[in-house]
mmCIF file with all atom_site columns, C-alpha atoms in Angstrom:
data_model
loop_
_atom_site.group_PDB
_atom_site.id
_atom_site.type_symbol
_atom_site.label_atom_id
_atom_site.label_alt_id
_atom_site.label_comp_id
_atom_site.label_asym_id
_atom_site.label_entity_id
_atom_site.label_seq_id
_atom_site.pdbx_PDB_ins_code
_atom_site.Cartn_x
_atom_site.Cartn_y
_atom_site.Cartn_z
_atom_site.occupancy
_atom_site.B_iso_or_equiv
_atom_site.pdbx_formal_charge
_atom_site.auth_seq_id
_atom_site.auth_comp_id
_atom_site.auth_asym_id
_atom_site.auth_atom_id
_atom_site.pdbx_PDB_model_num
ATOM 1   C CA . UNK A 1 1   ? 24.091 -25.178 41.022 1.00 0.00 ? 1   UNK A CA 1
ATOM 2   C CA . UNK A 1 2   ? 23.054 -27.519 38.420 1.00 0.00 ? 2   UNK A CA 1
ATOM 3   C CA . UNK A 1 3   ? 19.892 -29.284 38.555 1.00 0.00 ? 3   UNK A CA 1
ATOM 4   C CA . UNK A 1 4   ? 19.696 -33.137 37.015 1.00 0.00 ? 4   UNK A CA 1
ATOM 5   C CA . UNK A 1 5   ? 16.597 -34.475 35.777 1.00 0.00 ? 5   UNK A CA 1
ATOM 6   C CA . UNK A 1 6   ? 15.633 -37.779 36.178 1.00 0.00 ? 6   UNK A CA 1
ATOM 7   C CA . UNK A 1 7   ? 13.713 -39.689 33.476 1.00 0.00 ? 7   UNK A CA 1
ATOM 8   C CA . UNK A 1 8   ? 12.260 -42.853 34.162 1.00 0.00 ? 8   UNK A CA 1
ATOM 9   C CA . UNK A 1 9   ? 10.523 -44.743 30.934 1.00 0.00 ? 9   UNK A CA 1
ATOM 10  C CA . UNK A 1 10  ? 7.586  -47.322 31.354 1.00 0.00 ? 10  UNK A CA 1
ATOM 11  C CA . UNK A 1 11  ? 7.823  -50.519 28.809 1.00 0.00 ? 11  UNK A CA 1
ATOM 12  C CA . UNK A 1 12  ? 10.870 -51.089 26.600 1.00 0.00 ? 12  UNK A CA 1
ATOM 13  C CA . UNK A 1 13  ? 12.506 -48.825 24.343 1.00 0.00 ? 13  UNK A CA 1
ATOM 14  C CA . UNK A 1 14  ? 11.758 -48.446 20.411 1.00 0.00 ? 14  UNK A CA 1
ATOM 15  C CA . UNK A 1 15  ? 14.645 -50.400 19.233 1.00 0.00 ? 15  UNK A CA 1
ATOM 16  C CA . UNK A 1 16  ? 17.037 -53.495 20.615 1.00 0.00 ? 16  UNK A CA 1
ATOM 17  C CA . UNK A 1 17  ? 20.641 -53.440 19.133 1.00 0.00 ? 17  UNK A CA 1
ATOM 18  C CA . UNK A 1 18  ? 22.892 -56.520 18.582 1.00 0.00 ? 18  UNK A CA 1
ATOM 19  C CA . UNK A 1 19  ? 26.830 -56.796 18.277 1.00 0.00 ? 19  UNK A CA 1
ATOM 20  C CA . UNK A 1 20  ? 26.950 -60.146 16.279 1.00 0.00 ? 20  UNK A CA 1
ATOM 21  C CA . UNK A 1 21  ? 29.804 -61.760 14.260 1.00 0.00 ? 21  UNK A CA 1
ATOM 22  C CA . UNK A 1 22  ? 29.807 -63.937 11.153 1.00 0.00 ? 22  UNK A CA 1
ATOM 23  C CA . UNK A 1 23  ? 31.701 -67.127 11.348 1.00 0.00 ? 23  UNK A CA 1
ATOM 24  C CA . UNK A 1 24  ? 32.315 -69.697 8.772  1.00 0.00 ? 24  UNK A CA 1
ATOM 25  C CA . UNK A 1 25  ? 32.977 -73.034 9.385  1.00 0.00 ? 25  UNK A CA 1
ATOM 26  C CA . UNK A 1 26  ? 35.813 -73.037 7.074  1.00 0.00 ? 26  UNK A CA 1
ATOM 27  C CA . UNK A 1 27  ? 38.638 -70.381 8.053  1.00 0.00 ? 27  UNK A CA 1
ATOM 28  C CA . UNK A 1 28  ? 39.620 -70.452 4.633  1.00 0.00 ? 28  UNK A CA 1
ATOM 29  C CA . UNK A 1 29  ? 36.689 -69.096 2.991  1.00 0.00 ? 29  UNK A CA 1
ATOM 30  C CA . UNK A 1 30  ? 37.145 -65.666 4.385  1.00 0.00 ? 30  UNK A CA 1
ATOM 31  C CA . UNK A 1 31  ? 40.056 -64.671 2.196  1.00 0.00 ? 31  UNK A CA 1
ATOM 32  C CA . UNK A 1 32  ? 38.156 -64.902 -1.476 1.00 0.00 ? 32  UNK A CA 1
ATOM 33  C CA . UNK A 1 33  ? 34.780 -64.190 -0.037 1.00 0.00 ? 33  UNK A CA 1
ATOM 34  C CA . UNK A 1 34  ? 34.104 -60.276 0.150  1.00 0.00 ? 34  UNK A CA 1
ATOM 35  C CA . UNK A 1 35  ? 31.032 -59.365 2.486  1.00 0.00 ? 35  UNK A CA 1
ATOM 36  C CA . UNK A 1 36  ? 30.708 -55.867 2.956  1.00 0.00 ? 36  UNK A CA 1
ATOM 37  C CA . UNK A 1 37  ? 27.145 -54.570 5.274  1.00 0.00 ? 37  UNK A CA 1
ATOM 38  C CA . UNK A 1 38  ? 24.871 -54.462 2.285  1.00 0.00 ? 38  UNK A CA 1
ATOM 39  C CA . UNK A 1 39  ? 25.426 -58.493 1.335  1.00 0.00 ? 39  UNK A CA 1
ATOM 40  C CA . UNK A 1 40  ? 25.195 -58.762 5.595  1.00 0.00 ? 40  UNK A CA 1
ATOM 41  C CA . UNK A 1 41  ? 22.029 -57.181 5.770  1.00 0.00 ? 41  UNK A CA 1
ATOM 42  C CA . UNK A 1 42  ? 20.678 -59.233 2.583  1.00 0.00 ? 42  UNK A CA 1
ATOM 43  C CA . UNK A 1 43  ? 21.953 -62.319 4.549  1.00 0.00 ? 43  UNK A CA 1
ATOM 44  C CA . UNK A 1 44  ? 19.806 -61.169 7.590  1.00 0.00 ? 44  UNK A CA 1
ATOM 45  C CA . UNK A 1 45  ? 17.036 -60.567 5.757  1.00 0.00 ? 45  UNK A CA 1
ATOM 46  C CA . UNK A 1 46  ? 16.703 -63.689 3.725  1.00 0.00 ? 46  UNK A CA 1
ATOM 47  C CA . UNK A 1 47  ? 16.997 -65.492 7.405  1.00 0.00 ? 47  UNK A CA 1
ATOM 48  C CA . UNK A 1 48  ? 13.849 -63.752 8.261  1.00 0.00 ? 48  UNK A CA 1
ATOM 49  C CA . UNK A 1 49  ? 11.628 -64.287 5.420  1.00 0.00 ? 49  UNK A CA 1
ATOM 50  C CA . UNK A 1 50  ? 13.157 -67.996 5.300  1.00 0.00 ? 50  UNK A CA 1
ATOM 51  C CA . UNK A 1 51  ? 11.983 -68.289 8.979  1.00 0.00 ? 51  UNK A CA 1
ATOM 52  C CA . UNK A 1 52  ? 8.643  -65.648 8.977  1.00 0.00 ? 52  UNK A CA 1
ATOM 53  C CA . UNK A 1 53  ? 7.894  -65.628 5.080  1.00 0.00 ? 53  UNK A CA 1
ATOM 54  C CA . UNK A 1 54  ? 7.049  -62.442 3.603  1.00 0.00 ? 54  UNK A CA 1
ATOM 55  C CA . UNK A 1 55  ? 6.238  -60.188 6.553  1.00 0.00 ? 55  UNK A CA 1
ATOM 56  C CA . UNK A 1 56  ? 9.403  -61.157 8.454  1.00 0.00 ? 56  UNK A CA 1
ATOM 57  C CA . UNK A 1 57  ? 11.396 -59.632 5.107  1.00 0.00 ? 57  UNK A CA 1
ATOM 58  C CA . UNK A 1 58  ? 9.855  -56.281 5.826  1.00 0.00 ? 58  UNK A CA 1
ATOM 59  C CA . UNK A 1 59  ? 10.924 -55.657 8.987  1.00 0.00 ? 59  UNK A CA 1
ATOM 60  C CA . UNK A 1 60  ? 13.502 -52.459 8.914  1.00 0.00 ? 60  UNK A CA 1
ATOM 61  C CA . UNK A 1 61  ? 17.058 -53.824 9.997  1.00 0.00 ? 61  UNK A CA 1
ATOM 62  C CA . UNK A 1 62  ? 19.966 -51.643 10.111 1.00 0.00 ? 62  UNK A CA 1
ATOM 63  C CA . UNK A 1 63  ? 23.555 -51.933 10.258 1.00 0.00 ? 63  UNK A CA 1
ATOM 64  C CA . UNK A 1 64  ? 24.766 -49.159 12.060 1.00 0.00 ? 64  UNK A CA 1
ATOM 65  C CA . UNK A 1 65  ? 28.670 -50.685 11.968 1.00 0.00 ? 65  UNK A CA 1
ATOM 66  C CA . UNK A 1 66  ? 30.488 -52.941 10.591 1.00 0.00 ? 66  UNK A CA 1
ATOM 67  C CA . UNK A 1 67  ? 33.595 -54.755 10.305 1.00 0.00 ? 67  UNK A CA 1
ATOM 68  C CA . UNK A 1 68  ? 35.179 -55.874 7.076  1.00 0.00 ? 68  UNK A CA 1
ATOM 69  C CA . UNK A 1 69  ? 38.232 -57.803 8.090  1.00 0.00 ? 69  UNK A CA 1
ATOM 70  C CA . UNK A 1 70  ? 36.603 -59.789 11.404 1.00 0.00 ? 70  UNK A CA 1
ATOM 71  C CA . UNK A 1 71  ? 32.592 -60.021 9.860  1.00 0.00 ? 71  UNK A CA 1
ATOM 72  C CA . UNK A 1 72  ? 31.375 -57.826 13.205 1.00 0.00 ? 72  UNK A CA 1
ATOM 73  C CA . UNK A 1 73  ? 28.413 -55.913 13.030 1.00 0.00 ? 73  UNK A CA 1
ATOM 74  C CA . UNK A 1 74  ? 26.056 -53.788 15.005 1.00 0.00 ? 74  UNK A CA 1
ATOM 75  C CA . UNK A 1 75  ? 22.652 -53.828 14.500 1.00 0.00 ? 75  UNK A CA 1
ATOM 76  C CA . UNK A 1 76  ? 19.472 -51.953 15.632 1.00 0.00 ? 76  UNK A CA 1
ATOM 77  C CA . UNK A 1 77  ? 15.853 -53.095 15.276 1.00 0.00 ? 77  UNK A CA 1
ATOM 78  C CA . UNK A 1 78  ? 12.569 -53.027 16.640 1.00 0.00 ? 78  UNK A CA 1
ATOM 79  C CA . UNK A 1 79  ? 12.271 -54.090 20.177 1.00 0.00 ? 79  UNK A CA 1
ATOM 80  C CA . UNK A 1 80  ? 9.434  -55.741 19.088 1.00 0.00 ? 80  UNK A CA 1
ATOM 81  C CA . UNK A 1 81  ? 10.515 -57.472 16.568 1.00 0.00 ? 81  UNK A CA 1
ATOM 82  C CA . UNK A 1 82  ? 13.847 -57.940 18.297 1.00 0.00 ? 82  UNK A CA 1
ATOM 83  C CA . UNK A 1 83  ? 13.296 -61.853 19.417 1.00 0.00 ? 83  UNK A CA 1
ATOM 84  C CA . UNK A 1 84  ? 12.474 -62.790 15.879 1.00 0.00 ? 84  UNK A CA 1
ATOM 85  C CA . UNK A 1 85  ? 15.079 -61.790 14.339 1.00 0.00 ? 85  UNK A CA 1
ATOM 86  C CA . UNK A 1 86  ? 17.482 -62.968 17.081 1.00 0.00 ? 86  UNK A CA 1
ATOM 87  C CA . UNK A 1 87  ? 16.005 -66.324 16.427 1.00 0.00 ? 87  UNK A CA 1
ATOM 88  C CA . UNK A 1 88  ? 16.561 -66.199 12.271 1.00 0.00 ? 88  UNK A CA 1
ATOM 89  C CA . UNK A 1 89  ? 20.058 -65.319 12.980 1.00 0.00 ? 89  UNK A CA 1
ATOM 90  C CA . UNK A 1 90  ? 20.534 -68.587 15.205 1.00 0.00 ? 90  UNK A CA 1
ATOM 91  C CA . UNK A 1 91  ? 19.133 -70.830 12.737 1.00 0.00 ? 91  UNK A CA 1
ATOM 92  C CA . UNK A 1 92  ? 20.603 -69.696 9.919  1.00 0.00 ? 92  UNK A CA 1
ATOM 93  C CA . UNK A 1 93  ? 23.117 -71.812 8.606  1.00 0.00 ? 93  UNK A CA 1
ATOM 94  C CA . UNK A 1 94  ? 24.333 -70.916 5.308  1.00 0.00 ? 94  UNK A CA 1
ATOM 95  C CA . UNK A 1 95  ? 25.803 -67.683 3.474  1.00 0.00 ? 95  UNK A CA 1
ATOM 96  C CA . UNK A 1 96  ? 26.408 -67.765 -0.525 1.00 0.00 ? 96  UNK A CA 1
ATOM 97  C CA . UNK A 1 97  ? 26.972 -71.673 -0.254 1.00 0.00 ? 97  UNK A CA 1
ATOM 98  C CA . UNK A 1 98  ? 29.175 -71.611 2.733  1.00 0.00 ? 98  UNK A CA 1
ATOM 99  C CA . UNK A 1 99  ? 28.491 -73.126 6.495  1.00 0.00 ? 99  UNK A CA 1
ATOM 100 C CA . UNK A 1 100 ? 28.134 -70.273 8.640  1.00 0.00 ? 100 UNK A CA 1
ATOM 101 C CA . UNK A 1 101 ? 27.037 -69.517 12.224 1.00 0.00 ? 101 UNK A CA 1
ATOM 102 C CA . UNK A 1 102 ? 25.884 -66.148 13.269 1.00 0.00 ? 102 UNK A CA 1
ATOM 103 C CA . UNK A 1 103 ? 27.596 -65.357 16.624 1.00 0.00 ? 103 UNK A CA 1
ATOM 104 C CA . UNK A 1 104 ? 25.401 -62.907 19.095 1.00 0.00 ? 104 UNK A CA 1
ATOM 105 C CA . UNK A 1 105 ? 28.115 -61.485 21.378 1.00 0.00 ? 105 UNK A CA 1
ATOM 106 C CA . UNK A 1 106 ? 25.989 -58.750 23.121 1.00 0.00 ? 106 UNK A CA 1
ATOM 107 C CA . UNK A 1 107 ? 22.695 -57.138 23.377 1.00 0.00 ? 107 UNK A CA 1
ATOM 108 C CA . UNK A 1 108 ? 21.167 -53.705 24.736 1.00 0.00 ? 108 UNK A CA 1
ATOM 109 C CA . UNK A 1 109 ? 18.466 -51.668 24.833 1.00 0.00 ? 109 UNK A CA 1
ATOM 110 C CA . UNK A 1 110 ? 20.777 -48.547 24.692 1.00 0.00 ? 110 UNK A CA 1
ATOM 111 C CA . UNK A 1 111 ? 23.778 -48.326 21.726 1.00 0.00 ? 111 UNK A CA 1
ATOM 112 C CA . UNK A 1 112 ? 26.090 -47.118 24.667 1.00 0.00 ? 112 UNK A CA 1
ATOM 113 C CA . UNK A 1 113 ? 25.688 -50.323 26.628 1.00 0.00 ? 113 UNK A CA 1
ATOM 114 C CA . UNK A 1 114 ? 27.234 -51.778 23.644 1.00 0.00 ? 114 UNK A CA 1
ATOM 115 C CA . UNK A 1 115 ? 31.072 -50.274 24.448 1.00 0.00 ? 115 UNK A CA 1
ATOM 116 C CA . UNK A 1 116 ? 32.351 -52.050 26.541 1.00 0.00 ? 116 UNK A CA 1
ATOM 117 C CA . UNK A 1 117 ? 31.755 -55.650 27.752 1.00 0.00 ? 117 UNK A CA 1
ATOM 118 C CA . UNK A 1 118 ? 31.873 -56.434 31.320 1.00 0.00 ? 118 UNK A CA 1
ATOM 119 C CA . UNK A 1 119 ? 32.721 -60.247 30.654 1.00 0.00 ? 119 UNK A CA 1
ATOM 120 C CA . UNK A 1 120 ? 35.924 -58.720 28.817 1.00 0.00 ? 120 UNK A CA 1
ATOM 121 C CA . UNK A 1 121 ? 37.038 -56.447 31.600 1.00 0.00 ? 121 UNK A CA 1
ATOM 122 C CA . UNK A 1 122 ? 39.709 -58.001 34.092 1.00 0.00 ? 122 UNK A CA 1
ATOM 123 C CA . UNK A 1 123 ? 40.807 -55.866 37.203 1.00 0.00 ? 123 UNK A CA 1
ATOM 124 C CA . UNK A 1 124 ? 44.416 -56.519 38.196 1.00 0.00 ? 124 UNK A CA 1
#
């Protein structure tokens, strides 16, 4: 018989991660503007030290996925450091000279809870 152990964790994990989404205000912007996740994560980081200065810019983000063709990305970072950066993101409103909006579609302290989204799910 196989035994299961049960592990129970006190205060919050070391890292948050985010699926968020880049949108532009103009549609037509996405089909001569190439992002790929190292100009995304430059984008995220000049956010933070725009909004937290020089120590908000050191902060280790990483993009664990993304998506070329829709702008989608997952990120991880520190839990605590998590509400910052969620908070650059929403007030950011500009990438390379174009009106953008950074779209935070879900959040979890595990990557698995990140799979599948509940609000998306429709039972028949």
């Amino acid at each position: 018989m196989t035994t299961y152990k049960r592990i129970v964790t006190k205060g919050p994990l070391p890292h948050c991660y985010m699926k968020l989404k880049l949108e532009f205000e103009d549609p037509s912007v996405n089909k001569f503007l190439t992002i790929n996740a190292s100009t995304l994560k430059h984008a995220i980081v000049t956010s933070m030290k725009g909004m937290f200065g020089e120590l908000g810019s050191t902060e280790n983000i990483d993009i664990l996925k993304f998506d070329e063709e829709n702008y989608e990305a997952v990120v991880r970072v520190r839990h605590s450091f998590f509400v910052k950066v969620w908070s650059s993101l929403c007030l950011c409103g500009s990438f390379s000279g174009y009106t953008c909006a950074f779209r935070v579609s879900q959040v979890s302290a595990h990557l698995m809870g990140l799979a599948c989204n509940s609000r998306e799910d429709f039972v028949t």
